[in-house]
Coordinates of C-alpha atoms and ligand atoms in Angstrom, one line a residue:
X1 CA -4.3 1.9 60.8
X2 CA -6.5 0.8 58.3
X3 CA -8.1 4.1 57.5
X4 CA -4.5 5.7 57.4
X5 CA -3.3 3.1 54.8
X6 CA -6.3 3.3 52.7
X7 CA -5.7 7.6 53.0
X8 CA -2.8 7.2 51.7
X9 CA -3.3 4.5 49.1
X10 CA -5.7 7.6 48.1
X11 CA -2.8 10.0 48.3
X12 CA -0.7 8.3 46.2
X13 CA -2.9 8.0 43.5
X14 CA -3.5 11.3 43.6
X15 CA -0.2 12.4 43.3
X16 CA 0.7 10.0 40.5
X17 CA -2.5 11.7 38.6
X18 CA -1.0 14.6 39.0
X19 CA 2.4 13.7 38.4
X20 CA 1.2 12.4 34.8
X21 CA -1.0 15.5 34.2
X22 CA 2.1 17.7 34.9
X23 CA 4.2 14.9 32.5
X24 CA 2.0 15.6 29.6
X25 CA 1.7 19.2 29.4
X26 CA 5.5 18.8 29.3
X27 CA 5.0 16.5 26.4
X28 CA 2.5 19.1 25.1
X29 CA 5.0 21.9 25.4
X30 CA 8.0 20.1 23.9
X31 CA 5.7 18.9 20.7
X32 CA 4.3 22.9 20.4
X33 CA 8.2 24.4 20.9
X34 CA 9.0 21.5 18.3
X35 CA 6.3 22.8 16.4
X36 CA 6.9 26.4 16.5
X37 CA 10.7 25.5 15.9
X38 CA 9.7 23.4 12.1
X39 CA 7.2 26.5 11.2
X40 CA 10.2 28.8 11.9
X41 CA 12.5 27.0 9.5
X42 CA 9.9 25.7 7.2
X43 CA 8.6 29.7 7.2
X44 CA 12.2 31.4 6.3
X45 CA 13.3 28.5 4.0
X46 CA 10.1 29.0 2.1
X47 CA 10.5 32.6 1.9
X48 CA 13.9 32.7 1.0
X49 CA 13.7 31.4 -2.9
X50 CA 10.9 32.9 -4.0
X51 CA 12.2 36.6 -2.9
X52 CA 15.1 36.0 -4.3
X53 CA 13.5 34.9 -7.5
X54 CA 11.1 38.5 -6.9
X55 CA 14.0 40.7 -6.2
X56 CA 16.1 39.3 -9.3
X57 CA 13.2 39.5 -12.0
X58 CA 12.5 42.7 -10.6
X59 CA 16.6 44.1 -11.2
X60 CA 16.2 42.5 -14.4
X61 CA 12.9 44.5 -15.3
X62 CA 14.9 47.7 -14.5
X63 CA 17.8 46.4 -17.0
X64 CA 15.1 46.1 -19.9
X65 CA 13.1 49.1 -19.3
X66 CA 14.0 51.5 -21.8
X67 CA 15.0 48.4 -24.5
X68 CA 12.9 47.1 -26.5
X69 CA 12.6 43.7 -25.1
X70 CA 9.1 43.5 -24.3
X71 CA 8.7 39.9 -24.4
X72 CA 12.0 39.3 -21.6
X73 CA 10.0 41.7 -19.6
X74 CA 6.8 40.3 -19.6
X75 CA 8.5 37.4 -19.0
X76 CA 10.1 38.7 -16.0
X77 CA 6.7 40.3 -14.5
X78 CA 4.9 36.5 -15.0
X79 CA 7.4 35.1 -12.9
X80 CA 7.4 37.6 -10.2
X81 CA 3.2 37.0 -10.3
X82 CA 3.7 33.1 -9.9
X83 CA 5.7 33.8 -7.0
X84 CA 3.2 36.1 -5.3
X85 CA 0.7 33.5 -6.1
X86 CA 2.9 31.0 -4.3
X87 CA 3.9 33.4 -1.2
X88 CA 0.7 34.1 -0.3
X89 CA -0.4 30.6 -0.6
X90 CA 2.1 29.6 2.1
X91 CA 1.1 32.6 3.7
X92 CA -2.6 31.9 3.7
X93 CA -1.6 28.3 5.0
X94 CA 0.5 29.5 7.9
X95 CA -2.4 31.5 8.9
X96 CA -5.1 28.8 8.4
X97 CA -3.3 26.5 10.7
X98 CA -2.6 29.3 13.4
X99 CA -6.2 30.4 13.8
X100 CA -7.3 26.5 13.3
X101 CA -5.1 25.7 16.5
X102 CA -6.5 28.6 18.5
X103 CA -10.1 27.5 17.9
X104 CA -10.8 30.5 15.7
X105 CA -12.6 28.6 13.1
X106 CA -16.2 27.7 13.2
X107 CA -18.5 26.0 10.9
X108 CA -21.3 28.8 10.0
X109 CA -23.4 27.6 7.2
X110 CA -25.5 30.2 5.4
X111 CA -27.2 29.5 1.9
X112 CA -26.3 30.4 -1.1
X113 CA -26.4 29.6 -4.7
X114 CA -23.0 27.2 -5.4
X115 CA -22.9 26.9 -9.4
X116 CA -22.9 31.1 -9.0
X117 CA -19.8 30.9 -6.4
X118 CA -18.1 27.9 -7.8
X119 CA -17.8 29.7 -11.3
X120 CA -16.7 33.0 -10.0
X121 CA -14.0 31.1 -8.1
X122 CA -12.8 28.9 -11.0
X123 CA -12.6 32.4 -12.6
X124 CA -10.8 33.6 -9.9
X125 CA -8.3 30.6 -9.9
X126 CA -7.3 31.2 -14.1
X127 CA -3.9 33.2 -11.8
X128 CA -2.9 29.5 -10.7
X129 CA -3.1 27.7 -13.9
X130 CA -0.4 26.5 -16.4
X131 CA -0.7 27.9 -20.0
X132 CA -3.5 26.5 -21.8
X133 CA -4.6 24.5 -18.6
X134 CA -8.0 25.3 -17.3
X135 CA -10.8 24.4 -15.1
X136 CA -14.0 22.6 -16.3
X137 CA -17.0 23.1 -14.0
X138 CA -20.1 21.3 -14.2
X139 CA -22.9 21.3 -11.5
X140 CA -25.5 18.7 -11.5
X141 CA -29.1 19.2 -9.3
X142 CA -30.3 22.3 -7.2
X143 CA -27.7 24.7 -6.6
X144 CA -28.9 26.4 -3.9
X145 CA -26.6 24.4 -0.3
X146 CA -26.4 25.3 2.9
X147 CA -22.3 25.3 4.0
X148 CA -19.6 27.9 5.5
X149 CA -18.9 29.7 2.4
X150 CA -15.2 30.4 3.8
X151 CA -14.4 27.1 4.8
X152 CA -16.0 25.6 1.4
X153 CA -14.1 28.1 -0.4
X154 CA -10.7 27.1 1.3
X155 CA -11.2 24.0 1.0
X156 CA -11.7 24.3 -2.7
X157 CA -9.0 27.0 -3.6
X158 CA -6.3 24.6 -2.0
X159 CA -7.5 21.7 -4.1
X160 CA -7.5 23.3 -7.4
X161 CA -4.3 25.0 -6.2
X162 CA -2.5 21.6 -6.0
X163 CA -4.0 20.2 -8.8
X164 CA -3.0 22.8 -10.6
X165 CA 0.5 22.8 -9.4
X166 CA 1.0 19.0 -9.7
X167 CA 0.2 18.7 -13.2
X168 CA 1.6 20.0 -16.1
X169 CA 0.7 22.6 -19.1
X170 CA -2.9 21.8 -21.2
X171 CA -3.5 19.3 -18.4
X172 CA -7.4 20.7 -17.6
X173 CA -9.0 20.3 -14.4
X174 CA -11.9 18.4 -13.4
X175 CA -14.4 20.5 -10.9
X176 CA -18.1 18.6 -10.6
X177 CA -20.4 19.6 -7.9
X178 CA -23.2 17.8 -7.1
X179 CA -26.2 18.3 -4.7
X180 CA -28.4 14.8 -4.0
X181 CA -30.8 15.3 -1.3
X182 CA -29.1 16.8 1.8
X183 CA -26.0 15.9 0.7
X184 CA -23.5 18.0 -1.6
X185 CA -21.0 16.2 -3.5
X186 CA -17.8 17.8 -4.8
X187 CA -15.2 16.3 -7.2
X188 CA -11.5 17.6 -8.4
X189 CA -9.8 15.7 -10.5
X190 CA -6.7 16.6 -12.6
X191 CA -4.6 14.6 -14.9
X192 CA -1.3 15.2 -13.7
X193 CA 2.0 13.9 -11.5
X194 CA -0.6 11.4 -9.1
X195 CA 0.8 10.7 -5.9
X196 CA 2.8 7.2 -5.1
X197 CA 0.7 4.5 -3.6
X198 CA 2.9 4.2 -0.7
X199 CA 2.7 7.7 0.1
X200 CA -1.2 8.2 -0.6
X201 CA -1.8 7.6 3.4
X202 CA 0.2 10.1 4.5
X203 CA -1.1 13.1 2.4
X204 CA -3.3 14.8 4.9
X205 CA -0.2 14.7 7.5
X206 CA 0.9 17.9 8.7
X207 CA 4.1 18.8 6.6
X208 CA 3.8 16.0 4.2
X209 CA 5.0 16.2 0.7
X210 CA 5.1 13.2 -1.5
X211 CA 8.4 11.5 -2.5
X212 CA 7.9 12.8 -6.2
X213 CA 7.1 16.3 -5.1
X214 CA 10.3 17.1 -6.1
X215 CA 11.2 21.1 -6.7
X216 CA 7.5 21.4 -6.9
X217 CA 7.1 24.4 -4.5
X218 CA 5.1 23.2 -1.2
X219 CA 4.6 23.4 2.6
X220 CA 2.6 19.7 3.1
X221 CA 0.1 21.8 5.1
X222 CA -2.7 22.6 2.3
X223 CA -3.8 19.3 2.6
X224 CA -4.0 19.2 6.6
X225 CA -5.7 21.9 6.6
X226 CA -8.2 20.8 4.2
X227 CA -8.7 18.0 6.3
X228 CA -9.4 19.5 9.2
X229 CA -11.9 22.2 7.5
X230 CA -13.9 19.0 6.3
X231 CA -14.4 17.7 9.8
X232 CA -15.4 21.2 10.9
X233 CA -18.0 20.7 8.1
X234 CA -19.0 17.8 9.2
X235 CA -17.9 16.1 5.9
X236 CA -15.9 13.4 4.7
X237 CA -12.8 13.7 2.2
X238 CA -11.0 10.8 0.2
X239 CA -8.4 11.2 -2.0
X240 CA -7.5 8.9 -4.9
X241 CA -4.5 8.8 -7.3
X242 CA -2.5 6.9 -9.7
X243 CA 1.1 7.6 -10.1
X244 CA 1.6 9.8 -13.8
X245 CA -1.8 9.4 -14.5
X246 CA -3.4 11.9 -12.4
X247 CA -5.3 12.8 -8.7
X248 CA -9.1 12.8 -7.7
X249 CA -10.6 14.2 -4.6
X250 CA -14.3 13.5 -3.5
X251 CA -15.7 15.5 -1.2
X252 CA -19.2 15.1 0.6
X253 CA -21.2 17.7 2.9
X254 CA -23.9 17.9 4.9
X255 CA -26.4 21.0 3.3
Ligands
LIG1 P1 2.0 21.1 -0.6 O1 2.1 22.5 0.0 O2 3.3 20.4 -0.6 O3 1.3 21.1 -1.9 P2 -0.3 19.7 0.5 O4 -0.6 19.4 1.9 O5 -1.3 20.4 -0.3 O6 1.1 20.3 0.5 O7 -0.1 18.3 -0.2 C1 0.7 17.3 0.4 C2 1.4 16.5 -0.7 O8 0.5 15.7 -1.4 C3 2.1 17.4 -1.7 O9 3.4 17.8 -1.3 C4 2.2 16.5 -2.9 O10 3.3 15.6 -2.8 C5 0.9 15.6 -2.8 N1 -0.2 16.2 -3.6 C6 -1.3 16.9 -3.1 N2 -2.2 17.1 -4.1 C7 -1.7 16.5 -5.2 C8 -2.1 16.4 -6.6 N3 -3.3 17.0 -7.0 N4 -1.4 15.7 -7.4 C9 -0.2 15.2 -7.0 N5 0.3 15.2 -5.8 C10 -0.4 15.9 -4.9

């Protein structure tokens, strides 16, 4: 009677493993259908205004063609740029995080020279910047690191992005790259909106946007997915900010 009792002491607790196995791939179902149901809404909201912004600068285009309002159509043919720009932002996000989630992603580092890479890339990024706003780059020490160039990139057009996007016009951005021993050292700072203190724990949050984000196109995923391409990296990342006065990120890498 003994051995009975004690098999089915066993039993039970077998069957209440499983019972809470089966109980949280439920849990991990509803949170993925919740998931997909906030990308699906997030996705066509975020869609919606700029095309409409695309489609009626581009009507309005048509109307000035043969006038001779060059200036209203340049006009027109800036904004429809800006909201490419910001389209495929969300777009490169959305992918990011898809691939991230399947386990596409993997740290590869292969060595190359930065200062060369970080200056074609801050050339690169003049699309993103306000009117008389740019990016000053300084590298200190050997520029020769070993990192995933596509993850470093990433990483580094999303922070320039929002710091470009959260400040406003002649407000120039900070880029200094550093490389100390085996360790690479990366600053953006910008000079712009800054971020609430009570909101500056949140910010690498999936979907996250900061109370005074306001109309300021955004997704909250840049930053999330910055994140997590740091810890593929093996890195660290810490983020710094004083409402109206401005945002710094530090960065630091194993190379
Ligand atoms: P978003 O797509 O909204 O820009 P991110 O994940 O990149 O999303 O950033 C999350 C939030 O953090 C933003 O919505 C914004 O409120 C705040 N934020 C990020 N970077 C900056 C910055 N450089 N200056 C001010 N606020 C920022």
């Amino acid at each position: 009677v003994e051995q009975r009792t004690r098999e089915l002491a066993r039993a039970m607790e077998e069957l209440e493993q499983s019972k809470q196995e089966v109980m949280r791939a439920l849990e991990k179902e509803r949170q993925l259908n919740d998931m997909k149901t906030k990308f699906v809404t997030i996705a066509s909201h975020e869609f919606r205004t700029p095309l409409a912004t695309i489609l009626s600068s581009a009507s309005l285009i048509g109307r000035y063609v043969h006038s001779e309002e060059d200036e209203k159509r340049q006009k027109h043919v800036q904004r429809i740029k800006s909201t490419v720009n910001n389209l495929t932002e969300i777009l490169n996000d959305f992918l990011s995080l898809g691939k991230l989630e399947e386990g596409q992603i993997r740290n590869v580092p292969v060595v190359f020279n930065l200062y060369e890479f970080c200056k074609e890339m801050v050339d690169e990024l003049r699309s993103v910047c306000k009117e008389n706003q740019q990016v000053q780059y300084i590298h200190t020490g050997d520029s020769e690191v070993c990192v995933d160039r596509h993850l470093l990139k990433n990483v580094l057009i999303n922070l320039i992005s929002n710091a470009a996007k959260y400040s406003g016009e002649g407000k120039d951005i900070f880029l200094n790259t550093a490389k100390v021993d085996s360790t690479l050292n990366i600053v953006i700072r910008d000079q712009g909106i800054g971020i609430p203190e009570q909101d500056i724990p949140y910010v690498f949050d999936r979907f996250f946007r900061a109370q005074n984000s306001g109309t300021i196109q955004g997704t909250g995923l840049g930053l999330n997915i910055v994140y997590k391409y740091v810890q593929l990296m093996n890195g660290n990342i810490h983020l710094d900010s004083k409402l109206n006065e401005g945002t710094r990120v530090s960065l630091v890498l194993p190379t």
